[in-house]
Amino acid sequence: MKKNIFLVMIIAFLFQIALNAGEPGKIQNFTLKDYNGKEHSLYDYKNAKAIVIIFVATQCPVSNAYNQRMEKLYQDYRDKNTVFLGINSNKQESAEEVAEHAKKNNLNFTILKDPGNKIADRFNASVTPEVYVLNSNFEILYHGRIDDSRRGDNIQRQDARNALDEILAGKKVTVAQTKAFGCTIKRVD
Amino acid sequence: MKIKFFFLAALFVLPFVVFSAQTEKIKIEKIDKQKLSSLLKNRKGNALFINLWATWCIPCREEFPSIVKLVNDYKNKPVDFIGISIDYPDEIDSKIIPFLEKQNANFANFVNGFEKDEDLIKLLDENWNGALPATFTFDKTGKKISFLEGEQSYNSFKKEIKKVIKR
């Protein structure tokens, strides 16, 4: 009898693994406040065709080099059933600082504060700026850089934009993962 | 007479010798895929410590003095230290060299000369997303032993170096 229970437990465990493996990179719901104190839940955006999540910083020169390009991306896609959520997970950057930085740099998309970097941990995000593009099922379809030129003077590939276009057109994302240099997300100890 | 002349000549030349030693210019070369791969492969019996940094990266600047101290501490030990700056090659004179001079950098430093940043990231670690600073150690056979992401302390670096030179 004990043997049977043990067997059932093993099968249930393996089934669970198989189930999880069937949903690669699906993000569970989370709720964070923006810099004005308003709560946003990921699952509020289940009707969007694409959700762009960008881990950003106020003090990182690389993230700052992308301010205008992030805003342009937001302006170009905001009317295309696409949601933009910036997330600031840096422990030393307060909500007030994020608000001031957004105002100064004319960033009009929502920026959430991630206290204790819990959401950065969930995404396994480590660098700013770092982009994740999710579909309406909250699966990660693109992860990586905005484009391939930190300075913006020699852009050959606009990877985030390309992925978004493909997702909105119902196509498979050709380049689903890219890498670029940036600043480490400063986590709590 | 001869001695007097020699003494006078030495007095005249000495300031120039001292001056040129003090201002010995740090040279920064580009490192590309071929150069880095060969550096990783041809270890000549020494382990390797590689630190990736940039002048714009605050935690990189904060941990740099620990590396300078470690280079002194491990001077005659079988480990080589190199730094790779992720600033641009056209910033060698304006940013990289002034930073290294200020830090009294005592080890070889290069500037990223890879055609694509992504190739440098992937060559060092497929799981690395490119967050700086990052440090890697390789043993004397060129096998990667550790990958440290983010700012490290002197002791944390030292622990990894001890590990890698033992092998």
PDB file of C-alpha atoms in Angstrom, chain B residues 10-140:
ATOM      1  CA  ALA B  10      73.901  62.512 -14.672  1.00  0.00           C
ATOM      2  CA  LEU B  11      72.385  65.482 -12.895  1.00  0.00           C
ATOM      3  CA  PHE B  12      71.194  66.799 -16.225  1.00  0.00           C
ATOM      4  CA  VAL B  13      69.762  63.499 -17.483  1.00  0.00           C
ATOM      5  CA  LEU B  14      68.223  62.202 -14.241  1.00  0.00           C
ATOM      6  CA  PRO B  15      65.124  64.442 -14.155  1.00  0.00           C
ATOM      7  CA  PHE B  16      64.241  63.330 -17.685  1.00  0.00           C
ATOM      8  CA  VAL B  17      64.575  59.630 -16.764  1.00  0.00           C
ATOM      9  CA  VAL B  18      62.394  60.055 -13.676  1.00  0.00           C
ATOM     10  CA  PHE B  19      59.896  62.137 -15.608  1.00  0.00           C
ATOM     11  CA  SER B  20      59.575  59.624 -18.430  1.00  0.00           C
ATOM     12  CA  ALA B  21      59.148  56.739 -15.951  1.00  0.00           C
ATOM     13  CA  GLN B  22      56.396  58.605 -14.161  1.00  0.00           C
ATOM     14  CA  THR B  23      54.518  59.414 -17.304  1.00  0.00           C
ATOM     15  CA  GLU B  24      54.932  56.019 -18.972  1.00  0.00           C
ATOM     16  CA  LYS B  25      51.828  55.944 -21.054  1.00  0.00           C
ATOM     17  CA  ILE B  26      49.302  53.177 -20.521  1.00  0.00           C
ATOM     18  CA  LYS B  27      48.641  51.459 -23.820  1.00  0.00           C
ATOM     19  CA  ILE B  28      45.201  50.140 -24.612  1.00  0.00           C
ATOM     20  CA  GLU B  29      44.663  47.793 -27.511  1.00  0.00           C
ATOM     21  CA  LYS B  30      41.448  46.437 -28.944  1.00  0.00           C
ATOM     22  CA  ILE B  31      40.626  42.842 -28.121  1.00  0.00           C
ATOM     23  CA  ASP B  32      38.614  40.868 -30.672  1.00  0.00           C
ATOM     24  CA  LYS B  33      37.244  37.350 -30.848  1.00  0.00           C
ATOM     25  CA  GLN B  34      40.472  35.838 -32.165  1.00  0.00           C
ATOM     26  CA  LYS B  35      42.686  37.569 -29.604  1.00  0.00           C
ATOM     27  CA  LEU B  36      40.469  36.693 -26.631  1.00  0.00           C
ATOM     28  CA  SER B  37      40.013  33.074 -27.734  1.00  0.00           C
ATOM     29  CA  SER B  38      43.769  32.657 -28.054  1.00  0.00           C
ATOM     30  CA  LEU B  39      44.296  34.289 -24.636  1.00  0.00           C
ATOM     31  CA  LEU B  40      41.861  31.837 -23.076  1.00  0.00           C
ATOM     32  CA  LYS B  41      43.442  28.857 -24.823  1.00  0.00           C
ATOM     33  CA  ASN B  42      47.156  29.556 -24.473  1.00  0.00           C
ATOM     34  CA  ARG B  43      47.472  29.754 -20.719  1.00  0.00           C
ATOM     35  CA  LYS B  44      51.200  28.822 -20.479  1.00  0.00           C
ATOM     36  CA  GLY B  45      50.670  27.322 -17.031  1.00  0.00           C
ATOM     37  CA  ASN B  46      48.870  30.338 -15.555  1.00  0.00           C
ATOM     38  CA  ALA B  47      45.273  30.707 -14.479  1.00  0.00           C
ATOM     39  CA  LEU B  48      43.377  33.759 -15.767  1.00  0.00           C
ATOM     40  CA  PHE B  49      41.225  36.403 -14.075  1.00  0.00           C
ATOM     41  CA  ILE B  50      39.170  38.568 -16.469  1.00  0.00           C
ATOM     42  CA  ASN B  51      37.185  41.588 -15.352  1.00  0.00           C
ATOM     43  CA  LEU B  52      34.763  43.394 -17.673  1.00  0.00           C
ATOM     44  CA  TRP B  53      34.162  46.995 -16.750  1.00  0.00           C
ATOM     45  CA  ALA B  54      33.294  50.417 -18.131  1.00  0.00           C
ATOM     46  CA  THR B  55      34.029  53.952 -16.979  1.00  0.00           C
ATOM     47  CA  TRP B  56      30.273  54.664 -16.937  1.00  0.00           C
ATOM     48  CA  CYS B  57      29.579  51.707 -14.636  1.00  0.00           C
ATOM     49  CA  ILE B  58      29.489  52.784 -10.966  1.00  0.00           C
ATOM     50  CA  PRO B  59      29.880  49.315  -9.365  1.00  0.00           C
ATOM     51  CA  CYS B  60      32.775  48.615 -11.788  1.00  0.00           C
ATOM     52  CA  ARG B  61      34.546  51.712 -10.523  1.00  0.00           C
ATOM     53  CA  GLU B  62      33.832  50.712  -6.930  1.00  0.00           C
ATOM     54  CA  GLU B  63      35.322  47.223  -7.214  1.00  0.00           C
ATOM     55  CA  PHE B  64      38.354  48.252  -9.321  1.00  0.00           C
ATOM     56  CA  PRO B  65      40.662  49.108  -6.352  1.00  0.00           C
ATOM     57  CA  SER B  66      40.194  45.545  -5.036  1.00  0.00           C
ATOM     58  CA  ILE B  67      41.512  44.172  -8.335  1.00  0.00           C
ATOM     59  CA  VAL B  68      44.501  46.521  -8.259  1.00  0.00           C
ATOM     60  CA  LYS B  69      45.268  45.261  -4.737  1.00  0.00           C
ATOM     61  CA  LEU B  70      44.879  41.619  -5.805  1.00  0.00           C
ATOM     62  CA  VAL B  71      47.291  42.081  -8.718  1.00  0.00           C
ATOM     63  CA  ASN B  72      49.911  43.236  -6.199  1.00  0.00           C
ATOM     64  CA  ASP B  73      49.102  40.434  -3.779  1.00  0.00           C
ATOM     65  CA  TYR B  74      49.389  37.758  -6.482  1.00  0.00           C
ATOM     66  CA  LYS B  75      52.391  39.228  -8.304  1.00  0.00           C
ATOM     67  CA  ASN B  76      54.515  36.077  -8.330  1.00  0.00           C
ATOM     68  CA  LYS B  77      51.688  33.556  -8.402  1.00  0.00           C
ATOM     69  CA  PRO B  78      50.535  31.550 -11.440  1.00  0.00           C
ATOM     70  CA  VAL B  79      47.632  33.818 -12.353  1.00  0.00           C
ATOM     71  CA  ASP B  80      47.297  36.516 -15.032  1.00  0.00           C
ATOM     72  CA  PHE B  81      44.924  39.450 -14.680  1.00  0.00           C
ATOM     73  CA  ILE B  82      43.278  41.228 -17.575  1.00  0.00           C
ATOM     74  CA  GLY B  83      40.606  43.876 -17.822  1.00  0.00           C
ATOM     75  CA  ILE B  84      38.315  44.532 -20.786  1.00  0.00           C
ATOM     76  CA  SER B  85      36.703  47.943 -20.973  1.00  0.00           C
ATOM     77  CA  ILE B  86      33.279  48.135 -22.614  1.00  0.00           C
ATOM     78  CA  ASP B  87      33.769  51.816 -23.389  1.00  0.00           C
ATOM     79  CA  TYR B  88      34.264  52.568 -27.075  1.00  0.00           C
ATOM     80  CA  PRO B  89      37.701  52.506 -28.784  1.00  0.00           C
ATOM     81  CA  ASP B  90      37.348  56.235 -29.527  1.00  0.00           C
ATOM     82  CA  GLU B  91      37.200  56.824 -25.755  1.00  0.00           C
ATOM     83  CA  ILE B  92      40.642  55.336 -25.011  1.00  0.00           C
ATOM     84  CA  ASP B  93      42.353  58.705 -24.504  1.00  0.00           C
ATOM     85  CA  SER B  94      39.394  60.642 -23.134  1.00  0.00           C
ATOM     86  CA  LYS B  95      37.997  58.112 -20.653  1.00  0.00           C
ATOM     87  CA  ILE B  96      39.796  54.741 -20.362  1.00  0.00           C
ATOM     88  CA  ILE B  97      43.399  55.879 -19.823  1.00  0.00           C
ATOM     89  CA  PRO B  98      42.526  58.686 -17.366  1.00  0.00           C
ATOM     90  CA  PHE B  99      40.490  56.182 -15.326  1.00  0.00           C
ATOM     91  CA  LEU B 100      43.293  53.586 -15.302  1.00  0.00           C
ATOM     92  CA  GLU B 101      45.860  56.216 -14.349  1.00  0.00           C
ATOM     93  CA  LYS B 102      43.706  57.410 -11.479  1.00  0.00           C
ATOM     94  CA  GLN B 103      43.292  53.851 -10.255  1.00  0.00           C
ATOM     95  CA  ASN B 104      47.063  53.119 -10.579  1.00  0.00           C
ATOM     96  CA  ALA B 105      46.074  50.121 -12.681  1.00  0.00           C
ATOM     97  CA  ASN B 106      48.890  47.605 -12.703  1.00  0.00           C
ATOM     98  CA  PHE B 107      47.593  44.978 -15.133  1.00  0.00           C
ATOM     99  CA  ALA B 108      46.855  44.630 -18.850  1.00  0.00           C
ATOM    100  CA  ASN B 109      43.668  46.283 -19.993  1.00  0.00           C
ATOM    101  CA  PHE B 110      41.995  46.156 -23.390  1.00  0.00           C
ATOM    102  CA  VAL B 111      39.023  47.822 -25.013  1.00  0.00           C
ATOM    103  CA  ASN B 112      36.195  45.798 -26.535  1.00  0.00           C
ATOM    104  CA  GLY B 113      37.014  45.370 -30.219  1.00  0.00           C
ATOM    105  CA  PHE B 114      34.412  42.710 -30.996  1.00  0.00           C
ATOM    106  CA  GLU B 115      32.301  43.435 -34.049  1.00  0.00           C
ATOM    107  CA  LYS B 116      29.159  42.569 -32.053  1.00  0.00           C
ATOM    108  CA  ASP B 117      28.875  43.012 -28.266  1.00  0.00           C
ATOM    109  CA  GLU B 118      26.752  39.879 -28.179  1.00  0.00           C
ATOM    110  CA  ASP B 119      29.686  37.776 -29.442  1.00  0.00           C
ATOM    111  CA  LEU B 120      31.865  38.892 -26.521  1.00  0.00           C
ATOM    112  CA  ILE B 121      29.077  38.154 -24.016  1.00  0.00           C
ATOM    113  CA  LYS B 122      28.408  34.701 -25.453  1.00  0.00           C
ATOM    114  CA  LEU B 123      32.086  33.807 -25.711  1.00  0.00           C
ATOM    115  CA  LEU B 124      32.497  34.368 -21.976  1.00  0.00           C
ATOM    116  CA  ASP B 125      29.193  32.871 -20.805  1.00  0.00           C
ATOM    117  CA  GLU B 126      25.998  31.862 -22.612  1.00  0.00           C
ATOM    118  CA  ASN B 127      23.987  32.603 -19.448  1.00  0.00           C
ATOM    119  CA  TRP B 128      25.324  36.102 -19.030  1.00  0.00           C
ATOM    120  CA  ASN B 129      22.900  38.882 -20.021  1.00  0.00           C
ATOM    121  CA  GLY B 130      25.621  41.513 -20.292  1.00  0.00           C
ATOM    122  CA  ALA B 131      25.259  43.146 -16.859  1.00  0.00           C
ATOM    123  CA  LEU B 132      28.445  44.921 -15.773  1.00  0.00           C
ATOM    124  CA  PRO B 133      30.711  44.401 -13.946  1.00  0.00           C
ATOM    125  CA  ALA B 134      31.369  40.747 -14.632  1.00  0.00           C
ATOM    126  CA  THR B 135      34.364  38.634 -13.690  1.00  0.00           C
ATOM    127  CA  PHE B 136      35.455  35.246 -14.969  1.00  0.00           C
ATOM    128  CA  THR B 137      38.224  32.914 -13.885  1.00  0.00           C
ATOM    129  CA  PHE B 138      39.827  30.215 -16.012  1.00  0.00           C
ATOM    130  CA  ASP B 139      42.244  27.533 -14.861  1.00  0.00           C
ATOM    131  CA  LYS B 140      45.646  26.895 -16.464  1.00  0.00           C
TER     132      LYS B 140
END
